[in-house]
Coordinates of C-alpha atoms (C1' of nucleotides) in Angstrom, one line a residue:
Chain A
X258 CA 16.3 8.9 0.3
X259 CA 14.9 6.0 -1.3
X260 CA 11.4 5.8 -3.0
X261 CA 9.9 3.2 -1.0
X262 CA 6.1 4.2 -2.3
X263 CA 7.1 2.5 -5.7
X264 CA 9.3 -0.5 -4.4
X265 CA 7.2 -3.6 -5.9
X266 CA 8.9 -5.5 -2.9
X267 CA 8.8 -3.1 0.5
X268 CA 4.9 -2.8 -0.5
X269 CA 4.0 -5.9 -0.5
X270 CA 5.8 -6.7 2.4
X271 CA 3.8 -4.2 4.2
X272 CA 0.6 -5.5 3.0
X273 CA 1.1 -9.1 3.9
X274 CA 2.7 -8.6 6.8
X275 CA -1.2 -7.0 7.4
X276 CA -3.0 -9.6 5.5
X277 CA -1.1 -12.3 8.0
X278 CA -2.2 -10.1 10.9
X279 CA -6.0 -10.0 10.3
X280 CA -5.9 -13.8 9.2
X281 CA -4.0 -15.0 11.9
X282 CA -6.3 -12.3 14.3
X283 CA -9.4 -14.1 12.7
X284 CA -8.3 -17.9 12.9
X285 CA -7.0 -17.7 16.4
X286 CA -10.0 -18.9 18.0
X287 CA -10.2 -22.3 16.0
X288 CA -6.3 -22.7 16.9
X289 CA -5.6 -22.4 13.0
X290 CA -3.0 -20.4 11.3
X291 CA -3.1 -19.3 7.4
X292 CA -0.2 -21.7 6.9
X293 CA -2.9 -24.9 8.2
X294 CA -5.1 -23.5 6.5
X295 CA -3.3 -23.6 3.5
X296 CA -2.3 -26.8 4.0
X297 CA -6.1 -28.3 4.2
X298 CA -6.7 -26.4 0.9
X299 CA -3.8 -28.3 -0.6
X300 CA -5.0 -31.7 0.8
X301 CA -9.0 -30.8 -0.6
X302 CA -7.7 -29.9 -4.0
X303 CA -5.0 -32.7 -4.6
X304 CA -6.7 -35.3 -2.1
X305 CA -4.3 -38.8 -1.6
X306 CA -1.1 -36.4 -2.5
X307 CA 1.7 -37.4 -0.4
X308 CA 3.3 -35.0 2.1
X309 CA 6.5 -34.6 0.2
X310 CA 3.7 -33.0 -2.5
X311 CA 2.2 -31.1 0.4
X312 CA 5.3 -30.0 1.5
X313 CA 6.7 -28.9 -2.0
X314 CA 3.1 -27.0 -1.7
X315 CA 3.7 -25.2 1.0
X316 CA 7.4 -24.7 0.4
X317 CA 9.1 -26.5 3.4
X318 CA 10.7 -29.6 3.1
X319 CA 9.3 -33.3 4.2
X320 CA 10.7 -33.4 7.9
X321 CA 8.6 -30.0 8.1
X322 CA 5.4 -31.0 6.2
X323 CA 5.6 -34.1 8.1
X324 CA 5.3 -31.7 11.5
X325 CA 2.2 -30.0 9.8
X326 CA 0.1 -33.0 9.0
X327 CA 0.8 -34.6 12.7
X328 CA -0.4 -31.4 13.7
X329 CA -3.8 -31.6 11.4
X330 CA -4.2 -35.3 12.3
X331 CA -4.0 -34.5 15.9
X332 CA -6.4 -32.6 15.2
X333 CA -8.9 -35.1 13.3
X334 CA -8.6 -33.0 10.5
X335 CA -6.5 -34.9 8.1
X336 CA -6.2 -38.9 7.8
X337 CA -2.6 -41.0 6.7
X338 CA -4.4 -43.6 4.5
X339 CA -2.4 -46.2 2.4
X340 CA -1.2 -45.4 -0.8
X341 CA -0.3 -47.8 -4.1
X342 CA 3.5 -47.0 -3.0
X343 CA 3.9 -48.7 0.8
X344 CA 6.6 -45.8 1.5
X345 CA 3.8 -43.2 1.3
X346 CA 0.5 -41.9 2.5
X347 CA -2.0 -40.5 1.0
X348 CA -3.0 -37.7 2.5
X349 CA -7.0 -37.0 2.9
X350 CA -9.5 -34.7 5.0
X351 CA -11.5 -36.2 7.2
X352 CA -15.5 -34.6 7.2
X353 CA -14.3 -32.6 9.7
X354 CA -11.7 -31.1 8.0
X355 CA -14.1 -30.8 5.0
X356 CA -16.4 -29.0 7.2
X357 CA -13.7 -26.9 9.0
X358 CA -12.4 -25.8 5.2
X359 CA -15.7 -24.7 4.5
X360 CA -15.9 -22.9 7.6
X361 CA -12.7 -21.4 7.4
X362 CA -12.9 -20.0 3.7
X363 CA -15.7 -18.2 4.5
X364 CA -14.3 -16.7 7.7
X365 CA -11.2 -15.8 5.4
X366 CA -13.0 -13.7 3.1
X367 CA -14.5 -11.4 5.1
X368 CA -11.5 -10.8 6.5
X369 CA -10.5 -10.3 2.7
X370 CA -13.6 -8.0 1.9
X371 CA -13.0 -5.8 5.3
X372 CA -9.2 -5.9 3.5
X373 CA -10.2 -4.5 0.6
X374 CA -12.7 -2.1 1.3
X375 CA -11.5 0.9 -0.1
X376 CA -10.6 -0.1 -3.5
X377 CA -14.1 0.2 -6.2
X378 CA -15.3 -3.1 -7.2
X379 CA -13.3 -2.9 -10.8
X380 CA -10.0 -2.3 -8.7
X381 CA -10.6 -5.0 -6.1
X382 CA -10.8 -7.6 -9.3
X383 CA -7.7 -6.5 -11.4
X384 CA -6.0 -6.4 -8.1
X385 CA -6.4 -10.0 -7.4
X386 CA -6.2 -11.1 -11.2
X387 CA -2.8 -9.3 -11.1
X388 CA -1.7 -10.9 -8.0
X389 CA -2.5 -14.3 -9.1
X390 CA -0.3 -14.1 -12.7
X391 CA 2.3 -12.9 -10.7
X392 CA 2.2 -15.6 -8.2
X393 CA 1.4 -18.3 -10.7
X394 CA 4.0 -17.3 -13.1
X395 CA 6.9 -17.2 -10.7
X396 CA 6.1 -19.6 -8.6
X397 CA 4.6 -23.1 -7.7
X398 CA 0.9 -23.7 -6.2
X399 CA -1.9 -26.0 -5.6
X400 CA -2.4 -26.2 -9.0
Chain B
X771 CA -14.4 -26.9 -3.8
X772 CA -13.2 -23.8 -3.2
X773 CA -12.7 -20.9 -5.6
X774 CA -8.4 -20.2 -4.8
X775 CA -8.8 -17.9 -7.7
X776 CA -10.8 -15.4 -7.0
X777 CA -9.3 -15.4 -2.9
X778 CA -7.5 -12.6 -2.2
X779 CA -5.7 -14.1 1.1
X780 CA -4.4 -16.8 -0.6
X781 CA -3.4 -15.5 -3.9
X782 CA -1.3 -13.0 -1.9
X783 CA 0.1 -15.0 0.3
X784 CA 1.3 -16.9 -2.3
X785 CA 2.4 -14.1 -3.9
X786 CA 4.1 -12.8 -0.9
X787 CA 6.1 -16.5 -0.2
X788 CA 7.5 -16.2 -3.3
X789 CA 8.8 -12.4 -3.4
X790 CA 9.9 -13.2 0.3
X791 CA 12.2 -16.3 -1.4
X792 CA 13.2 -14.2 -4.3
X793 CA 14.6 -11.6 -1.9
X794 CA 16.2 -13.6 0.5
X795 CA 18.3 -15.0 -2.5
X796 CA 19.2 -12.2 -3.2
X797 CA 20.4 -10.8 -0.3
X798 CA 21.6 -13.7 1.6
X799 CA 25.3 -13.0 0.4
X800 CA 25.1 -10.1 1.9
X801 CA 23.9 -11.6 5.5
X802 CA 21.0 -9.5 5.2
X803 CA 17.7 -10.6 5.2
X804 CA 14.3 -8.8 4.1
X805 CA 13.6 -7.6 7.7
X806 CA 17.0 -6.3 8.1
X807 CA 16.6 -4.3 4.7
X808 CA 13.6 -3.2 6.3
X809 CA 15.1 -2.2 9.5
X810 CA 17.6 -0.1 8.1
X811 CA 15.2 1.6 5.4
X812 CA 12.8 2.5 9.0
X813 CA 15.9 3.9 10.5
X814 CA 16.9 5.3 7.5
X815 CA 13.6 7.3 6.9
X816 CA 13.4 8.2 11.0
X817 CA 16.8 8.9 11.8
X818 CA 17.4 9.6 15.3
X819 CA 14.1 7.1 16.4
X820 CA 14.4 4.5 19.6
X821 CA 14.1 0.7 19.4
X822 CA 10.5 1.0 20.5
X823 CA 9.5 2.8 17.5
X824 CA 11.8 0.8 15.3
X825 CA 9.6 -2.6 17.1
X826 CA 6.0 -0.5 16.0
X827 CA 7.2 0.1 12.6
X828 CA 8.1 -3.6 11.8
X829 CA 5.7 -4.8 13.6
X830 CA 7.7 -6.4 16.7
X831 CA 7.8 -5.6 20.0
X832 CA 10.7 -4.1 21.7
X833 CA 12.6 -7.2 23.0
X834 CA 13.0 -8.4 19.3
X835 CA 13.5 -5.0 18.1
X836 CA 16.3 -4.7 20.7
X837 CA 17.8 -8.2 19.3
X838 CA 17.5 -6.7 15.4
X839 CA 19.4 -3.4 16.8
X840 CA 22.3 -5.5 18.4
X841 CA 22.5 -7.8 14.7
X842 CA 22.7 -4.4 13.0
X843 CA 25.3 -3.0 15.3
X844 CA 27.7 -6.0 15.7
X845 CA 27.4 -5.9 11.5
X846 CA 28.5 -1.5 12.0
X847 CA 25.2 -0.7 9.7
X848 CA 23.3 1.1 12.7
X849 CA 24.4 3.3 16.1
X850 CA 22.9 3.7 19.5
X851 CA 23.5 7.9 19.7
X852 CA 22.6 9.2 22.9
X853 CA 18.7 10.3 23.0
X854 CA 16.9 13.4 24.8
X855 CA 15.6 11.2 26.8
X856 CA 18.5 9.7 28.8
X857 CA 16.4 6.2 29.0
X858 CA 16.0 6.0 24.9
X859 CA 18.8 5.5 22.4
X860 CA 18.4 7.9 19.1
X861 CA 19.1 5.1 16.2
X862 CA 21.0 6.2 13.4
X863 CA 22.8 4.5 10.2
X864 CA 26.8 4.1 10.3
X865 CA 28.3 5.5 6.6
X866 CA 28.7 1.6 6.3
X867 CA 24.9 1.8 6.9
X868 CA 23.7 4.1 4.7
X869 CA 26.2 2.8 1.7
X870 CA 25.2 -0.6 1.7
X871 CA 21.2 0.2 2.3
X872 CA 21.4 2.2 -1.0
X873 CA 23.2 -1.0 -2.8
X874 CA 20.8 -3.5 -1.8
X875 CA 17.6 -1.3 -2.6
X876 CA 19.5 -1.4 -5.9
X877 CA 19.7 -5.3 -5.6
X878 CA 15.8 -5.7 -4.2
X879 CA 14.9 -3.4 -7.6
X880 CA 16.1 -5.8 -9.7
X881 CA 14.7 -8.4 -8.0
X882 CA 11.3 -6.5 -8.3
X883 CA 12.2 -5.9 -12.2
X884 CA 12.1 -9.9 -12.5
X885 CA 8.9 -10.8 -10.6
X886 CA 7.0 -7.8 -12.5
X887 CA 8.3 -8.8 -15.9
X888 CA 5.1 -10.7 -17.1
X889 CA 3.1 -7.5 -16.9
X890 CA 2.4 -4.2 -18.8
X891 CA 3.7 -1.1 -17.7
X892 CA 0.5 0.2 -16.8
X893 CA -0.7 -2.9 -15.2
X894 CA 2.4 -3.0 -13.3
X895 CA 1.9 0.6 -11.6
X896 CA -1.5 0.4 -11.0
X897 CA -0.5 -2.9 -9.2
X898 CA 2.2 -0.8 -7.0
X899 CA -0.3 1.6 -6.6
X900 CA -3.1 -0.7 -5.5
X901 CA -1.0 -1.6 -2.7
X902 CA 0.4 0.9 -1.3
X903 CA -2.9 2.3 -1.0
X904 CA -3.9 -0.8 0.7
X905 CA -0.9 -1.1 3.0
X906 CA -1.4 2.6 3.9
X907 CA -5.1 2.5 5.1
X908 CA -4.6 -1.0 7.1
X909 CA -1.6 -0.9 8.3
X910 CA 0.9 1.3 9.9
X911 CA 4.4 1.8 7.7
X912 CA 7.5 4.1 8.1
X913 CA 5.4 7.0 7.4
Chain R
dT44 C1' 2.7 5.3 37.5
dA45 C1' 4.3 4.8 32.9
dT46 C1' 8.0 4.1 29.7
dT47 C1' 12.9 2.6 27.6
dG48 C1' 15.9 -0.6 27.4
dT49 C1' 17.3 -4.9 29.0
dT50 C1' 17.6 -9.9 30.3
dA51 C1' 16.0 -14.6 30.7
dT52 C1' 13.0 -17.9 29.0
dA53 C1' 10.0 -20.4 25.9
dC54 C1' 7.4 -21.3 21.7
dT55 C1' 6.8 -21.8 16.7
dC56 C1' 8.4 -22.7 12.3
dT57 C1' 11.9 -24.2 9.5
dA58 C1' 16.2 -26.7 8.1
dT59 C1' 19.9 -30.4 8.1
dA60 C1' 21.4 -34.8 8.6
dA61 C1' 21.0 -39.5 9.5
dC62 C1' 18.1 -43.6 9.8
dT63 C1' 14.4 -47.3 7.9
dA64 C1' 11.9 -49.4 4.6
dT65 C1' 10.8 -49.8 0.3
dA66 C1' 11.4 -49.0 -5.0
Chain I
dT721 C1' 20.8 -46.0 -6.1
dA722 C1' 17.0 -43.3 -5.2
dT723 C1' 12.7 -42.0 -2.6
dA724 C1' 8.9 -41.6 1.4
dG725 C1' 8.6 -41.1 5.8
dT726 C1' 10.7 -40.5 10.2
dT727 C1' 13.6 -38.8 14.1
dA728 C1' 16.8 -35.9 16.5
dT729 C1' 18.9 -31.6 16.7
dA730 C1' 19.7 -26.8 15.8
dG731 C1' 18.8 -22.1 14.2
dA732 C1' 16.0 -17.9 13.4
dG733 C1' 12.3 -15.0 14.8
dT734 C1' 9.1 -13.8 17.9
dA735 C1' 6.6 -13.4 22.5
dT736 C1' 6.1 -12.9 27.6
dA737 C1' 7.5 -11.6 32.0
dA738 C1' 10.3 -9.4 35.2
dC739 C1' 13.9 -5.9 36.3
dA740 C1' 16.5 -1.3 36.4
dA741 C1' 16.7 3.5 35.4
dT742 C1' 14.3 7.5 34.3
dA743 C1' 10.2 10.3 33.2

DNA sequence: TATTGTTATACTCTATAACTATA
DNA sequence: TATAGTTATAGAGTATAACAATA
Protein backbone atom coordinates (compact mmCIF):
# COMPACT_ATOMS: atom_id res chain seq x y z
CA UNK A 1 0.00 0.00 0.00
CA UNK A 2 1.22 3.36 -0.59
CA UNK A 3 0.90 6.29 1.98
CA UNK A 4 -0.99 8.63 -0.06
CA UNK A 5 -2.06 10.92 3.14
CA UNK A 6 1.60 12.16 3.14
CA UNK A 7 2.34 12.39 -0.64
CA UNK A 8 3.13 16.35 -1.06
CA UNK A 9 1.99 15.70 -4.76
CA UNK A 10 -1.38 13.31 -4.67
CA UNK A 11 -2.62 16.02 -2.08
CA UNK A 12 -2.46 18.79 -3.76
CA UNK A 13 -3.67 17.34 -6.69
CA UNK A 14 -6.78 16.51 -4.84
CA UNK A 15 -7.17 19.89 -3.53
CA UNK A 16 -6.89 21.85 -6.80
CA UNK A 17 -8.58 19.68 -8.70
CA UNK A 18 -11.38 21.10 -5.92
CA UNK A 19 -10.16 24.55 -5.82
CA UNK A 20 -10.66 24.51 -9.96
CA UNK A 21 -14.10 23.04 -9.34
CA UNK A 22 -15.62 25.71 -7.03
CA UNK A 23 -13.84 28.52 -9.15
CA UNK A 24 -14.87 27.33 -12.32
CA UNK A 25 -18.56 26.51 -10.52
CA UNK A 26 -18.47 30.23 -9.42
CA UNK A 27 -17.18 31.98 -12.70
CA UNK A 28 -19.46 30.18 -14.99
CA UNK A 29 -22.07 32.60 -15.11
CA UNK A 30 -19.82 35.58 -16.44
CA UNK A 31 -18.37 32.89 -19.10
CA UNK A 32 -14.89 33.22 -17.29
CA UNK A 33 -12.62 30.43 -16.34
CA UNK A 34 -9.70 30.73 -13.54
CA UNK A 35 -7.23 30.59 -16.44
CA UNK A 36 -9.00 34.20 -17.93
CA UNK A 37 -9.06 35.25 -14.98
CA UNK A 38 -5.57 34.82 -14.47
CA UNK A 39 -4.73 36.17 -17.48
CA UNK A 40 -6.54 39.72 -16.67
CA UNK A 41 -4.58 39.72 -13.43
CA UNK A 42 -1.43 39.38 -15.39
CA UNK A 43 -2.49 42.15 -17.92
CA UNK A 44 -3.61 44.64 -14.57
CA UNK A 45 -0.33 43.98 -12.83
CA UNK A 46 2.20 44.20 -15.89
CA UNK A 47 -0.18 46.52 -18.04
CA UNK A 48 1.47 47.12 -21.93
CA UNK A 49 3.37 43.52 -21.52
CA UNK A 50 3.26 41.74 -24.68
CA UNK A 51 1.54 38.34 -25.02
CA UNK A 52 4.63 36.39 -25.43
CA UNK A 53 5.08 37.90 -21.56
CA UNK A 54 1.53 36.93 -20.93
CA UNK A 55 1.95 33.76 -22.27
CA UNK A 56 5.25 32.93 -20.44
CA UNK A 57 2.80 34.00 -17.42
CA UNK A 58 0.44 31.72 -17.81
CA UNK A 59 2.76 28.94 -19.15
CA UNK A 60 1.60 28.28 -22.69
CA UNK A 61 3.33 29.37 -25.50
CA UNK A 62 2.47 32.55 -27.95
CA UNK A 63 0.19 30.72 -30.63
CA UNK A 64 -1.74 29.80 -27.30
CA UNK A 65 -1.64 33.15 -25.39
CA UNK A 66 -2.49 34.69 -28.64
CA UNK A 67 -5.92 32.36 -28.55
CA UNK A 68 -6.55 33.83 -24.89
CA UNK A 69 -6.28 37.48 -25.59
CA UNK A 70 -8.63 37.18 -28.87
CA UNK A 71 -10.81 35.56 -26.56
CA UNK A 72 -10.62 38.57 -23.85
CA UNK A 73 -10.76 41.18 -26.63
CA UNK A 74 -13.78 39.62 -27.98
CA UNK A 75 -14.85 40.15 -25.14
CA UNK A 76 -14.04 43.97 -24.61
CA UNK A 77 -12.02 43.09 -21.96
CA UNK A 78 -8.53 43.61 -23.07
CA UNK A 79 -7.24 46.17 -25.85
CA UNK A 80 -3.99 45.35 -28.61
CA UNK A 81 -2.58 48.91 -28.46
CA UNK A 82 0.77 49.77 -30.18
CA UNK A 83 3.90 49.33 -28.57
CA UNK A 84 7.63 51.09 -29.00
CA UNK A 85 8.49 47.63 -30.98
CA UNK A 86 5.96 47.57 -34.25
CA UNK A 87 6.09 43.58 -33.93
CA UNK A 88 4.26 43.77 -30.63
CA UNK A 89 1.26 44.86 -28.72
CA UNK A 90 0.90 46.05 -25.61
CA UNK A 91 -1.55 44.49 -24.00
CA UNK A 92 -4.04 46.62 -21.62
CA UNK A 93 -7.59 46.22 -19.83
CA UNK A 94 -10.14 48.07 -20.98
CA UNK A 95 -12.53 49.75 -17.83
CA UNK A 96 -14.42 47.02 -18.32
CA UNK A 97 -11.97 44.60 -17.73
CA UNK A 98 -10.84 46.80 -14.82
CA UNK A 99 -14.22 46.61 -13.50
CA UNK A 100 -14.83 42.81 -14.27
CA UNK A 101 -11.23 42.15 -12.30
CA UNK A 102 -12.65 43.87 -9.43
CA UNK A 103 -15.66 41.93 -9.67
CA UNK A 104 -14.23 38.80 -10.15
CA UNK A 105 -11.58 38.99 -7.21
CA UNK A 106 -14.04 39.43 -4.89
CA UNK A 107 -16.30 36.67 -6.16
CA UNK A 108 -13.03 34.43 -5.99
CA UNK A 109 -12.52 34.84 -2.45
CA UNK A 110 -15.42 33.90 -1.07
CA UNK A 111 -15.20 30.98 -2.88
CA UNK A 112 -11.64 30.91 -1.13
CA UNK A 113 -13.08 31.66 2.44
CA UNK A 114 -16.10 28.98 1.96
CA UNK A 115 -12.63 26.84 0.92
CA UNK A 116 -10.98 27.28 3.84
CA UNK A 117 -13.44 27.20 6.39
CA UNK A 118 -12.28 24.68 8.62
CA UNK A 119 -8.87 25.60 9.21
CA UNK A 120 -8.51 28.50 12.52
CA UNK A 121 -7.58 31.84 11.30
CA UNK A 122 -3.60 31.20 12.29
CA UNK A 123 -3.74 27.95 9.97
CA UNK A 124 -5.55 29.62 7.06
CA UNK A 125 -2.46 32.32 7.00
CA UNK A 126 0.55 29.97 7.26
CA UNK A 127 -1.22 27.89 4.80
CA UNK A 128 -1.21 30.40 2.11
CA UNK A 129 2.25 32.01 3.17
CA UNK A 130 3.50 28.41 2.68
CA UNK A 131 1.90 27.96 -0.64
CA UNK A 132 3.10 31.14 -2.03
CA UNK A 133 7.22 30.39 -1.11
CA UNK A 134 6.67 27.26 -2.61
CA UNK A 135 5.11 28.52 -5.76
CA UNK A 136 7.35 31.54 -5.95
CA UNK A 137 10.50 29.67 -5.32
CA UNK A 138 9.98 26.94 -7.95
CA UNK A 139 8.39 28.70 -10.31
CA UNK A 140 7.66 31.78 -12.42
CA UNK A 141 4.64 34.46 -11.74
CA UNK A 142 3.17 37.72 -12.25
CA UNK A 143 5.77 39.13 -10.37
CA UNK B 1 -4.60 46.58 -7.44
CA UNK B 2 -5.14 43.43 -6.21
CA UNK B 3 -3.56 41.74 -3.23
CA UNK B 4 -2.17 38.04 -5.30
CA UNK B 5 -0.47 37.53 -2.06
CA UNK B 6 -2.69 37.04 0.40
CA UNK B 7 -5.25 34.98 -2.43
CA UNK B 8 -5.54 31.68 -1.82
CA UNK B 9 -6.99 30.58 -5.38
CA UNK B 10 -4.27 31.99 -7.08
CA UNK B 11 -1.36 31.19 -5.02
CA UNK B 12 -2.41 27.57 -5.32
CA UNK B 13 -3.09 27.39 -8.53
CA UNK B 14 0.12 28.53 -9.21
CA UNK B 15 1.42 26.29 -6.98
CA UNK B 16 -0.49 23.50 -8.47
CA UNK B 17 0.77 24.41 -12.41
CA UNK B 18 3.99 24.03 -11.36
CA UNK B 19 3.87 20.61 -9.27
CA UNK B 20 1.55 19.39 -12.26
CA UNK B 21 4.88 20.42 -14.75
CA UNK B 22 7.30 19.00 -12.31
CA UNK B 23 5.49 15.72 -12.42
CA UNK B 24 4.83 15.33 -15.82
CA UNK B 25 8.65 15.57 -16.36
CA UNK B 26 9.04 13.23 -14.48
CA UNK B 27 6.94 10.75 -15.57
CA UNK B 28 6.70 11.43 -19.21
CA UNK B 29 9.46 8.71 -19.93
CA UNK B 30 7.47 6.44 -18.56
CA UNK B 31 4.25 7.44 -20.87
CA UNK B 32 2.48 8.02 -17.80
CA UNK B 33 1.01 11.14 -16.86
CA UNK B 34 -0.29 12.49 -13.33
CA UNK B 35 -3.86 11.25 -13.92
CA UNK B 36 -2.69 7.86 -14.94
CA UNK B 37 -0.56 7.63 -11.63
CA UNK B 38 -3.70 8.58 -10.13
CA UNK B 39 -5.80 6.12 -11.87
CA UNK B 40 -3.77 3.22 -10.95
CA UNK B 41 -3.13 4.51 -7.16
CA UNK B 42 -7.52 4.60 -7.19
CA UNK B 43 -7.50 1.07 -8.49
CA UNK B 44 -4.81 0.23 -6.44
CA UNK B 45 -6.50 1.31 -3.12
CA UNK B 46 -10.18 -0.26 -4.48
CA UNK B 47 -9.18 -3.23 -6.08
CA UNK B 48 -11.97 -4.95 -7.70
CA UNK B 49 -13.97 -1.27 -8.35
CA UNK B 50 -15.91 -0.56 -11.91
CA UNK B 51 -15.04 2.28 -14.29
CA UNK B 52 -17.94 4.33 -12.87
CA UNK B 53 -16.37 4.54 -9.51
CA UNK B 54 -12.88 4.87 -11.06
CA UNK B 55 -14.79 8.22 -13.18
CA UNK B 56 -16.24 9.55 -9.36
CA UNK B 57 -12.94 9.14 -7.84
CA UNK B 58 -10.95 11.28 -10.48
CA UNK B 59 -13.46 13.32 -10.95
CA UNK B 60 -14.56 12.22 -14.71
CA UNK B 61 -17.42 10.82 -15.82
CA UNK B 62 -17.68 7.38 -17.09
CA UNK B 63 -17.10 7.83 -20.89
CA UNK B 64 -13.56 9.28 -20.01
CA UNK B 65 -13.05 6.94 -17.26
CA UNK B 66 -13.80 4.11 -19.90
CA UNK B 67 -11.04 5.84 -22.37
CA UNK B 68 -8.37 5.96 -19.22
CA UNK B 69 -9.23 2.08 -18.57
CA UNK B 70 -8.59 1.10 -22.28
CA UNK B 71 -4.97 3.43 -22.15
CA UNK B 72 -4.20 1.41 -18.99
CA UNK B 73 -5.06 -1.87 -20.48
CA UNK B 74 -3.41 -1.59 -24.01
CA UNK B 75 -0.20 -0.43 -21.66
CA UNK B 76 -1.05 -4.28 -19.37
CA UNK B 77 -0.98 -1.95 -15.99
CA UNK B 78 -4.84 -2.60 -15.30
CA UNK B 79 -7.56 -5.67 -16.04
CA UNK B 80 -11.21 -5.84 -16.70
CA UNK B 81 -12.04 -9.13 -14.12
CA UNK B 82 -15.43 -10.21 -14.52
CA UNK B 83 -17.79 -8.30 -11.75
CA UNK B 84 -20.90 -9.61 -9.63
CA UNK B 85 -22.77 -7.67 -11.52
CA UNK B 86 -22.53 -9.24 -15.03
CA UNK B 87 -23.00 -5.39 -16.48
CA UNK B 88 -19.80 -4.01 -14.36
CA UNK B 89 -16.20 -4.91 -14.87
CA UNK B 90 -14.17 -5.46 -11.30
CA UNK B 91 -10.78 -3.29 -12.17
CA UNK B 92 -7.73 -4.62 -10.93
CA UNK B 93 -3.75 -3.96 -11.44
CA UNK B 94 -1.74 -6.49 -13.75
CA UNK B 95 1.78 -7.55 -11.68
CA UNK B 96 3.10 -5.07 -14.41
CA UNK B 97 0.61 -2.75 -12.69
CA UNK B 98 1.33 -2.97 -9.32
CA UNK B 99 5.37 -2.99 -10.01
CA UNK B 100 5.54 0.01 -11.91
CA UNK B 101 2.85 2.03 -9.59
CA UNK B 102 5.24 1.42 -6.64
CA UNK B 103 8.33 2.75 -8.87
CA UNK B 104 6.82 5.81 -9.91
CA UNK B 105 5.33 6.74 -6.40
CA UNK B 106 9.08 6.40 -5.72
CA UNK B 107 9.79 8.77 -8.66
CA UNK B 108 6.69 11.36 -7.73
CA UNK B 109 8.52 11.31 -3.95
CA UNK B 110 11.40 12.59 -5.15
CA UNK B 111 9.91 14.94 -7.14
CA UNK B 112 7.97 16.09 -3.97
CA UNK B 113 11.49 16.02 -1.96
CA UNK B 114 12.56 18.93 -4.57
CA UNK B 115 9.57 21.20 -4.51
CA UNK B 116 9.47 21.05 -0.53
CA UNK B 117 13.13 21.63 -0.12
CA UNK B 118 12.85 25.45 0.73
CA UNK B 119 11.01 24.55 3.88
CA UNK B 120 11.43 23.32 7.46
CA UNK B 121 10.55 20.02 8.43
CA UNK B 122 7.85 21.14 10.57
CA UNK B 123 6.59 23.66 8.13
CA UNK B 124 6.69 21.10 5.51
CA UNK B 125 4.14 18.59 7.44
CA UNK B 126 1.99 20.86 8.72
CA UNK B 127 1.77 22.03 5.00
CA UNK B 128 0.83 18.17 4.01
CA UNK B 129 -1.35 18.18 6.72
CA UNK B 130 -3.13 21.32 6.02
CA UNK B 131 -4.12 19.84 2.86
CA UNK B 132 -5.12 16.82 3.21
CA UNK B 133 -7.45 18.05 5.72
CA UNK B 134 -8.66 20.44 3.19
CA UNK B 135 -8.94 17.95 0.29
CA UNK B 136 -10.77 15.56 2.69
CA UNK B 137 -13.65 17.94 3.90
CA UNK B 138 -14.31 19.46 0.18
CA UNK B 139 -13.69 16.98 -1.90
CA UNK B 140 -14.25 13.38 -2.40
CA UNK B 141 -10.70 11.17 -2.67
CA UNK B 142 -9.91 7.40 -2.92
CA UNK B 143 -11.05 6.99 0.56
C1' DT C 1 -36.97 2.43 -14.53
C1' DA C 2 -32.24 2.84 -13.34
C1' DT C 3 -27.49 1.58 -14.10
C1' DT C 4 -22.92 -0.21 -16.58
C1' DG C 5 -20.46 -0.04 -20.18
C1' DT C 6 -20.05 1.52 -24.73
C1' DT C 7 -19.90 4.42 -28.99
C1' DA C 8 -20.00 8.65 -31.68
C1' DT C 9 -19.40 13.32 -31.67
C1' DA C 10 -17.88 17.87 -30.27
C1' DC C 11 -15.59 21.28 -27.45
C1' DT C 12 -11.63 23.31 -24.95
C1' DC C 13 -6.96 23.89 -24.20
C1' DT C 14 -2.53 23.27 -25.61
C1' DA C 15 1.47 22.30 -28.79
C1' DT C 16 4.15 22.30 -33.23
C1' DA C 17 5.48 24.11 -37.41
C1' DA C 18 5.61 27.36 -40.93
C1' DC C 19 4.76 32.11 -42.49
C1' DT C 20 5.25 37.66 -42.23
C1' DA C 21 7.13 41.60 -40.73
C1' DT C 22 10.13 43.74 -38.28
C1' DA C 23 14.63 44.12 -35.36
C1' DT D 1 19.79 35.88 -37.43
C1' DA D 2 16.43 36.39 -34.07
C1' DT D 3 11.88 37.84 -32.37
C1' DA D 4 6.45 39.10 -32.16
C1' DG D 5 2.61 37.92 -33.90
C1' DT D 6 -0.11 35.00 -36.77
C1' DT D 7 -2.17 30.85 -39.04
C1' DA D 8 -3.21 26.03 -39.78
C1' DT D 9 -3.21 21.67 -37.98
C1' DA D 10 -3.07 18.10 -34.54
C1' DG D 11 -3.30 15.94 -30.02
C1' DA D 12 -5.01 15.17 -25.22
C1' DG D 13 -8.71 15.37 -22.08
C1' DT D 14 -13.25 16.04 -21.18
C1' DA D 15 -18.39 16.28 -21.92
C1' DT D 16 -22.99 15.05 -23.92
C1' DA D 17 -26.19 12.08 -25.94
C1' DA D 18 -27.84 7.84 -27.41
C1' DC D 19 -27.67 2.69 -27.38
C1' DA D 20 -27.44 -2.31 -25.56
C1' DA D 21 -27.50 -5.41 -21.79
C1' DT D 22 -28.82 -6.16 -17.25
C1' DA D 23 -30.66 -4.99 -12.59
Amino acid sequence: MHDLETSFGYQIRRLQLEVDRGARQALVSFDMTPARVTALLVISARSGCTQTALGEALSINRASAMKMVNLLEAKQLVLREAAADPRAHALVLTPKGNELLDHLVEVLRKVDDVMLASLTADARQQLVANIRQLAACNGRGVN
